[in-house]
């Protein structure tokens, strides 16, 4: 079910094949173990991913980790693209990077946790593998831990399943059932969350620009430094490829930068409808202060 959600071509019958894991980081480690690259190209993103990538050096001391946007790719590289990125929601051009990577014999993994189907489809953009922390949007109810890797070949899927047994990261039967339950409402949930985040981002940008200024908006304008959301990136850079990549919407996450740490902490403590917790993708509205980490 998850494989076909990620990629299915009704004309050719080509589809994606999913393998699930006991957590998102377990899926991340399984991807590294599958390719065992000499070098990983990555730019910022989720700190947990970097912790897992650092494990590569324990069994491959000469392995390098380089910056995705400043290095020249070469054969044997693993290009790791987190898009949208955590926590700035920045979109990276998958089609462009996969062309560069594949032209020299590198492989491409997209961490699409922040934008699951139906928002973007990295396999159709040329990625070799897609990773999700299924704990987030795919699970969608804050009641399970799981990760997933999706590939476009049944042979690759079989190899991943074989290696998963050796890694001991097979998910439990309850978690598997909970994921299947959640996939039934994935499209409805994700599209609604995406629309809400886009509305909030647009409203905050308007306030920041002084549109419709009144007493309430002045208070917000006085503490708001910056809004991070794909729609802001689209307007600032004229990056129209973002619309082609994110055909189903821009995701249910937005980030804001306030003018001081003290203001940020006060802001979080005064919220009524958002719970302060480090997670995302569930039915609850959550807020987290990433700077403190």
mmCIF file of C-alpha atoms in Angstrom:
data_model
loop_
_atom_site.group_PDB
_atom_site.id
_atom_site.type_symbol
_atom_site.label_atom_id
_atom_site.label_comp_id
_atom_site.label_asym_id
_atom_site.label_seq_id
_atom_site.Cartn_x
_atom_site.Cartn_y
_atom_site.Cartn_z
ATOM 1 C CA UNK A 1 0.000 0.000 0.000
ATOM 2 C CA UNK A 2 2.719 2.472 1.016
ATOM 3 C CA UNK A 3 4.839 1.618 -2.026
ATOM 4 C CA UNK A 4 1.997 2.356 -4.411
ATOM 5 C CA UNK A 5 1.147 5.577 -2.578
ATOM 6 C CA UNK A 6 4.731 6.718 -3.046
ATOM 7 C CA UNK A 7 4.960 5.844 -6.724
ATOM 8 C CA UNK A 8 2.618 4.283 -9.251
ATOM 9 C CA UNK A 9 2.539 4.763 -13.012
ATOM 10 C CA UNK A 10 -0.812 3.582 -14.335
ATOM 11 C CA UNK A 11 0.505 3.598 -17.913
ATOM 12 C CA UNK A 12 3.474 1.318 -17.381
ATOM 13 C CA UNK A 13 2.467 -0.404 -14.136
ATOM 14 C CA UNK A 14 5.750 0.717 -12.522
ATOM 15 C CA UNK A 15 5.404 1.206 -8.774
ATOM 16 C CA UNK A 16 7.261 1.729 -5.536
ATOM 17 C CA UNK A 17 8.119 -1.052 -3.084
ATOM 18 C CA UNK A 18 8.212 -0.259 0.634
ATOM 19 C CA UNK A 19 10.102 -1.802 3.532
ATOM 20 C CA UNK A 20 9.135 -0.753 7.067
ATOM 21 C CA UNK A 21 11.381 -0.473 10.127
ATOM 22 C CA UNK A 22 11.029 -0.085 13.871
ATOM 23 C CA UNK A 23 11.723 3.683 13.712
ATOM 24 C CA UNK A 24 12.707 6.458 11.338
ATOM 25 C CA UNK A 25 16.331 6.342 12.467
ATOM 26 C CA UNK A 26 16.357 2.561 12.013
ATOM 27 C CA UNK A 27 15.280 3.165 8.399
ATOM 28 C CA UNK A 28 18.013 5.796 8.066
ATOM 29 C CA UNK A 29 20.669 3.362 9.304
ATOM 30 C CA UNK A 30 19.316 0.608 7.025
ATOM 31 C CA UNK A 31 19.725 2.926 4.017
ATOM 32 C CA UNK A 32 23.342 3.640 4.959
ATOM 33 C CA UNK A 33 24.020 -0.070 5.529
ATOM 34 C CA UNK A 34 22.470 -0.899 2.140
ATOM 35 C CA UNK A 35 24.746 1.421 0.144
ATOM 36 C CA UNK A 36 27.811 1.645 2.495
ATOM 37 C CA UNK A 37 29.062 4.771 0.666
ATOM 38 C CA UNK A 38 32.579 6.194 0.677
ATOM 39 C CA UNK A 39 31.157 9.671 1.020
ATOM 40 C CA UNK A 40 27.821 11.218 2.009
ATOM 41 C CA UNK A 41 26.739 14.617 0.700
ATOM 42 C CA UNK A 42 24.165 16.270 2.964
ATOM 43 C CA UNK A 43 23.182 19.784 4.009
ATOM 44 C CA UNK A 44 21.987 20.465 7.552
ATOM 45 C CA UNK A 45 18.583 18.920 8.324
ATOM 46 C CA UNK A 46 17.417 16.685 11.146
ATOM 47 C CA UNK A 47 20.048 16.226 13.875
ATOM 48 C CA UNK A 48 19.097 12.548 14.336
ATOM 49 C CA UNK A 49 20.072 11.855 10.728
ATOM 50 C CA UNK A 50 23.535 13.287 11.357
ATOM 51 C CA UNK A 51 23.891 11.095 14.451
ATOM 52 C CA UNK A 52 23.158 8.016 12.356
ATOM 53 C CA UNK A 53 25.465 9.145 9.550
ATOM 54 C CA UNK A 54 28.288 9.550 12.062
ATOM 55 C CA UNK A 55 27.903 5.827 12.838
ATOM 56 C CA UNK A 56 29.183 5.088 9.321
ATOM 57 C CA UNK A 57 32.638 6.209 10.456
ATOM 58 C CA UNK A 58 32.670 3.503 13.134
ATOM 59 C CA UNK A 59 32.693 0.690 10.579
ATOM 60 C CA UNK A 60 34.171 2.704 7.704
ATOM 61 C CA UNK A 61 36.706 5.137 9.260
ATOM 62 C CA UNK A 62 37.719 6.720 5.934
ATOM 63 C CA UNK A 63 34.136 7.656 5.033
ATOM 64 C CA UNK A 64 33.558 11.385 4.560
ATOM 65 C CA UNK A 65 30.561 13.625 5.162
ATOM 66 C CA UNK A 66 30.540 16.690 2.875
ATOM 67 C CA UNK A 67 28.187 19.571 2.177
ATOM 68 C CA UNK A 68 25.561 18.818 -0.441
ATOM 69 C CA UNK A 69 25.606 22.293 -2.001
ATOM 70 C CA UNK A 70 29.358 22.938 -2.179
ATOM 71 C CA UNK A 71 30.889 19.597 -3.182
ATOM 72 C CA UNK A 72 31.384 18.041 -6.615
ATOM 73 C CA UNK A 73 29.699 14.644 -6.708
ATOM 74 C CA UNK A 74 31.713 11.593 -7.669
ATOM 75 C CA UNK A 75 31.168 7.876 -8.168
ATOM 76 C CA UNK A 76 30.321 6.070 -4.947
ATOM 77 C CA UNK A 77 28.758 9.120 -3.278
ATOM 78 C CA UNK A 78 25.471 8.913 -1.437
ATOM 79 C CA UNK A 79 23.544 12.148 -1.972
ATOM 80 C CA UNK A 80 21.155 12.644 0.959
ATOM 81 C CA UNK A 81 18.428 15.219 0.299
ATOM 82 C CA UNK A 82 16.074 16.231 3.096
ATOM 83 C CA UNK A 83 13.250 18.181 1.487
ATOM 84 C CA UNK A 84 11.478 20.074 2.918
ATOM 85 C CA UNK A 85 14.256 20.496 5.479
ATOM 86 C CA UNK A 86 13.899 20.435 9.243
ATOM 87 C CA UNK A 87 13.266 23.019 10.656
ATOM 88 C CA UNK A 88 13.437 25.703 7.938
ATOM 89 C CA UNK A 89 11.058 23.952 5.478
ATOM 90 C CA UNK A 90 13.437 24.750 2.638
ATOM 91 C CA UNK A 91 12.787 22.862 -0.606
ATOM 92 C CA UNK A 92 15.732 21.342 -2.488
ATOM 93 C CA UNK A 93 15.534 20.698 -6.219
ATOM 94 C CA UNK A 94 15.534 16.882 -6.395
ATOM 95 C CA UNK A 95 15.408 16.664 -10.190
ATOM 96 C CA UNK A 96 18.417 18.912 -10.603
ATOM 97 C CA UNK A 97 20.556 17.137 -7.981
ATOM 98 C CA UNK A 98 19.679 13.630 -9.155
ATOM 99 C CA UNK A 99 20.802 14.527 -12.693
ATOM 100 C CA UNK A 100 24.147 15.712 -11.365
ATOM 101 C CA UNK A 101 24.511 12.695 -9.068
ATOM 102 C CA UNK A 102 23.551 10.022 -11.587
ATOM 103 C CA UNK A 103 25.797 11.505 -14.280
ATOM 104 C CA UNK A 104 28.834 10.513 -12.188
ATOM 105 C CA UNK A 105 27.510 7.276 -10.682
ATOM 106 C CA UNK A 106 26.286 8.554 -7.298
ATOM 107 C CA UNK A 107 23.009 7.451 -5.688
ATOM 108 C CA UNK A 108 20.257 9.673 -4.276
ATOM 109 C CA UNK A 109 18.118 9.243 -1.168
ATOM 110 C CA UNK A 110 15.330 11.705 -0.349
ATOM 111 C CA UNK A 111 14.131 12.075 3.220
ATOM 112 C CA UNK A 112 10.536 13.092 2.517
ATOM 113 C CA UNK A 113 9.286 12.969 6.118
ATOM 114 C CA UNK A 114 8.077 16.591 5.986
ATOM 115 C CA UNK A 115 6.172 16.061 2.717
ATOM 116 C CA UNK A 116 4.732 12.573 2.230
ATOM 117 C CA UNK A 117 2.352 11.587 -0.563
ATOM 118 C CA UNK A 118 0.312 13.300 -1.968
ATOM 119 C CA UNK A 119 2.569 16.358 -1.618
ATOM 120 C CA UNK A 120 5.658 15.143 -3.491
ATOM 121 C CA UNK A 121 6.827 11.957 -5.228
ATOM 122 C CA UNK A 122 10.664 11.766 -5.196
ATOM 123 C CA UNK A 123 10.917 8.425 -7.028
ATOM 124 C CA UNK A 124 9.213 9.975 -10.038
ATOM 125 C CA UNK A 125 11.734 12.838 -9.820
ATOM 126 C CA UNK A 126 14.624 10.384 -10.152
ATOM 127 C CA UNK A 127 15.524 9.489 -6.548
ATOM 128 C CA UNK A 128 16.865 5.967 -5.987
ATOM 129 C CA UNK A 129 15.292 5.634 -2.539
ATOM 130 C CA UNK A 130 12.823 7.558 -0.378
ATOM 131 C CA UNK A 131 12.944 7.560 3.408
ATOM 132 C CA UNK A 132 10.174 8.448 5.871
ATOM 133 C CA UNK A 133 9.953 8.625 9.595
ATOM 134 C CA UNK A 134 6.527 6.977 9.533
ATOM 135 C CA UNK A 135 6.132 8.022 13.163
ATOM 136 C CA UNK A 136 5.167 11.435 11.798
ATOM 137 C CA UNK A 137 2.684 12.034 8.949
ATOM 138 C CA UNK A 138 2.317 8.450 7.772
ATOM 139 C CA UNK A 139 1.329 7.314 11.279
ATOM 140 C CA UNK A 140 -0.449 10.587 11.881
ATOM 141 C CA UNK A 141 -1.883 9.907 15.349
ATOM 142 C CA UNK A 142 1.146 10.169 17.687
ATOM 143 C CA UNK A 143 0.700 6.563 18.784
ATOM 144 C CA UNK A 144 3.397 4.581 16.963
ATOM 145 C CA UNK A 145 7.093 4.461 16.033
ATOM 146 C CA UNK A 146 8.084 3.350 12.547
ATOM 147 C CA UNK A 147 10.297 4.160 9.591
ATOM 148 C CA UNK A 148 10.088 3.276 5.919
ATOM 149 C CA UNK A 149 12.282 3.014 2.828
ATOM 150 C CA UNK A 150 10.701 2.969 -0.622
ATOM 151 C CA UNK A 151 12.485 1.844 -3.787
ATOM 152 C CA UNK A 152 11.358 1.283 -7.376
ATOM 153 C CA UNK A 153 12.667 -2.282 -7.682
ATOM 154 C CA UNK A 154 11.359 -5.481 -6.124
ATOM 155 C CA UNK A 155 14.933 -6.830 -6.128
ATOM 156 C CA UNK A 156 16.086 -3.881 -3.998
ATOM 157 C CA UNK A 157 13.088 -4.386 -1.705
ATOM 158 C CA UNK A 158 13.958 -8.066 -1.196
ATOM 159 C CA UNK A 159 17.560 -7.187 -0.351
ATOM 160 C CA UNK A 160 16.427 -4.548 2.157
ATOM 161 C CA UNK A 161 14.078 -7.056 3.824
ATOM 162 C CA UNK A 162 16.903 -9.585 4.070
ATOM 163 C CA UNK A 163 19.221 -7.005 5.647
ATOM 164 C CA UNK A 164 16.461 -5.767 7.972
ATOM 165 C CA UNK A 165 16.371 -9.211 9.594
ATOM 166 C CA UNK A 166 20.105 -8.993 10.260
ATOM 167 C CA UNK A 167 19.771 -5.487 11.673
ATOM 168 C CA UNK A 168 16.954 -6.561 13.997
ATOM 169 C CA UNK A 169 14.800 -3.575 13.073
ATOM 170 C CA UNK A 170 11.583 -5.288 11.956
ATOM 171 C CA UNK A 171 8.536 -3.361 13.256
ATOM 172 C CA UNK A 172 5.998 -4.984 15.544
ATOM 173 C CA UNK A 173 2.681 -6.309 14.272
ATOM 174 C CA UNK A 174 0.666 -3.689 16.223
ATOM 175 C CA UNK A 175 2.675 -0.826 14.716
ATOM 176 C CA UNK A 176 2.220 -2.322 11.249
ATOM 177 C CA UNK A 177 -1.537 -2.479 11.771
ATOM 178 C CA UNK A 178 -1.592 1.110 13.084
ATOM 179 C CA UNK A 179 0.295 2.300 10.000
ATOM 180 C CA UNK A 180 -2.157 0.564 7.668
ATOM 181 C CA UNK A 181 -5.028 2.203 9.577
ATOM 182 C CA UNK A 182 -3.386 5.611 9.177
ATOM 183 C CA UNK A 183 -2.655 5.297 5.457
ATOM 184 C CA UNK A 184 -6.404 5.122 4.836
ATOM 185 C CA UNK A 185 -6.737 8.796 5.835
ATOM 186 C CA UNK A 186 -3.286 10.025 4.747
ATOM 187 C CA UNK A 187 -4.431 12.150 1.808
ATOM 188 C CA UNK A 188 -7.224 13.869 3.728
ATOM 189 C CA UNK A 189 -5.039 14.598 6.749
ATOM 190 C CA UNK A 190 -1.945 15.803 4.922
ATOM 191 C CA UNK A 191 -3.784 18.056 2.485
ATOM 192 C CA UNK A 192 -5.785 19.690 5.293
ATOM 193 C CA UNK A 193 -2.629 20.230 7.381
ATOM 194 C CA UNK A 194 -0.827 21.655 4.358
ATOM 195 C CA UNK A 195 -3.622 24.116 3.601
ATOM 196 C CA UNK A 196 -3.694 25.311 7.219
ATOM 197 C CA UNK A 197 0.081 25.842 7.366
ATOM 198 C CA UNK A 198 0.012 27.749 4.065
ATOM 199 C CA UNK A 199 -2.769 29.989 5.369
ATOM 200 C CA UNK A 200 -0.867 30.711 8.606
ATOM 201 C CA UNK A 201 2.371 31.395 6.727
ATOM 202 C CA UNK A 202 0.622 33.759 4.322
ATOM 203 C CA UNK A 203 -1.084 35.603 7.192
ATOM 204 C CA UNK A 204 2.168 36.022 9.130
ATOM 205 C CA UNK A 205 4.057 37.259 6.045
ATOM 206 C CA UNK A 206 1.295 39.818 5.433
ATOM 207 C CA UNK A 207 1.538 41.006 9.034
ATOM 208 C CA UNK A 208 5.332 41.236 8.752
ATOM 209 C CA UNK A 209 4.873 43.424 5.666
ATOM 210 C CA UNK A 210 2.397 45.681 7.494
ATOM 211 C CA UNK A 211 -0.642 44.689 5.427
ATOM 212 C CA UNK A 212 -3.930 45.612 7.169
ATOM 213 C CA UNK A 213 -2.055 46.974 10.180
ATOM 214 C CA UNK A 214 -4.110 47.304 13.391
ATOM 215 C CA UNK A 215 -3.473 47.050 17.132
ATOM 216 C CA UNK A 216 -3.345 43.235 17.146
ATOM 217 C CA UNK A 217 -1.112 42.910 14.091
ATOM 218 C CA UNK A 218 1.244 45.585 15.428
ATOM 219 C CA UNK A 219 1.906 43.403 18.477
ATOM 220 C CA UNK A 220 2.809 40.436 16.237
ATOM 221 C CA UNK A 221 4.864 42.619 13.892
ATOM 222 C CA UNK A 222 6.929 43.939 16.818
ATOM 223 C CA UNK A 223 8.229 40.461 17.762
ATOM 224 C CA UNK A 224 8.234 38.592 14.429
ATOM 225 C CA UNK A 225 11.628 38.469 12.716
ATOM 226 C CA UNK A 226 11.138 35.950 9.884
ATOM 227 C CA UNK A 227 8.759 33.321 8.483
ATOM 228 C CA UNK A 228 10.062 30.066 6.977
ATOM 229 C CA UNK A 229 7.751 28.220 4.587
ATOM 230 C CA UNK A 230 8.060 26.918 0.998
ATOM 231 C CA UNK A 231 5.682 29.626 -0.251
ATOM 232 C CA UNK A 232 8.079 32.269 1.102
ATOM 233 C CA UNK A 233 10.997 30.583 -0.706
ATOM 234 C CA UNK A 234 8.904 30.498 -3.877
ATOM 235 C CA UNK A 235 8.141 34.237 -3.728
ATOM 236 C CA UNK A 236 11.633 35.302 -2.642
ATOM 237 C CA UNK A 237 13.574 33.334 -5.253
ATOM 238 C CA UNK A 238 11.042 32.899 -8.047
ATOM 239 C CA UNK A 239 11.838 29.184 -7.848
ATOM 240 C CA UNK A 240 8.916 27.977 -9.963
ATOM 241 C CA UNK A 241 10.306 24.431 -10.015
ATOM 242 C CA UNK A 242 8.995 24.183 -6.435
ATOM 243 C CA UNK A 243 5.432 24.078 -7.795
ATOM 244 C CA UNK A 244 6.347 21.166 -10.054
ATOM 245 C CA UNK A 245 8.067 19.265 -7.249
ATOM 246 C CA UNK A 246 5.418 19.928 -4.576
ATOM 247 C CA UNK A 247 2.352 19.338 -6.691
ATOM 248 C CA UNK A 248 0.082 18.352 -3.805
ATOM 249 C CA UNK A 249 0.896 21.213 -1.422
ATOM 250 C CA UNK A 250 3.736 22.482 0.732
ATOM 251 C CA UNK A 251 3.361 20.530 3.962
ATOM 252 C CA UNK A 252 1.897 21.104 7.397
ATOM 253 C CA UNK A 253 4.993 22.695 8.965
ATOM 254 C CA UNK A 254 6.041 26.314 9.167
ATOM 255 C CA UNK A 255 8.772 27.935 11.233
ATOM 256 C CA UNK A 256 9.061 31.447 12.600
ATOM 257 C CA UNK A 257 11.995 33.357 14.036
ATOM 258 C CA UNK A 258 11.152 35.777 16.846
ATOM 259 C CA UNK A 259 13.333 38.673 17.962
ATOM 260 C CA UNK A 260 14.779 37.058 21.085
ATOM 261 C CA UNK A 261 14.973 33.755 22.919
ATOM 262 C CA UNK A 262 12.989 35.245 25.801
ATOM 263 C CA UNK A 263 10.168 36.275 23.458
ATOM 264 C CA UNK A 264 10.128 32.783 21.918
ATOM 265 C CA UNK A 265 9.825 31.105 25.321
ATOM 266 C CA UNK A 266 7.086 33.519 26.393
ATOM 267 C CA UNK A 267 5.255 32.979 23.096
ATOM 268 C CA UNK A 268 5.188 29.197 23.544
ATOM 269 C CA UNK A 269 3.968 29.460 27.146
ATOM 270 C CA UNK A 270 1.030 31.668 26.124
ATOM 271 C CA UNK A 271 -0.358 29.428 23.345
ATOM 272 C CA UNK A 272 -3.781 27.867 23.926
ATOM 273 C CA UNK A 273 -4.313 25.549 20.970
ATOM 274 C CA UNK A 274 -0.767 24.281 20.398
ATOM 275 C CA UNK A 275 0.912 21.697 22.601
ATOM 276 C CA UNK A 276 4.629 22.103 23.320
ATOM 277 C CA UNK A 277 6.161 18.835 22.117
ATOM 278 C CA UNK A 278 8.944 17.595 19.825
ATOM 279 C CA UNK A 279 7.103 15.798 17.049
ATOM 280 C CA UNK A 280 4.972 16.513 14.005
ATOM 281 C CA UNK A 281 2.410 15.079 11.625
ATOM 282 C CA UNK A 282 -0.193 14.021 14.185
ATOM 283 C CA UNK A 283 -3.737 15.270 14.598
ATOM 284 C CA UNK A 284 -2.630 17.605 17.401
ATOM 285 C CA UNK A 285 -1.236 21.073 16.684
ATOM 286 C CA UNK A 286 2.292 21.138 18.102
ATOM 287 C CA UNK A 287 4.947 23.793 18.652
ATOM 288 C CA UNK A 288 8.635 23.259 19.416
ATOM 289 C CA UNK A 289 11.476 25.651 20.241
ATOM 290 C CA UNK A 290 14.196 24.232 18.006
ATOM 291 C CA UNK A 291 16.777 26.916 18.815
ATOM 292 C CA UNK A 292 17.210 25.625 22.382
ATOM 293 C CA UNK A 293 18.479 22.312 21.004
#
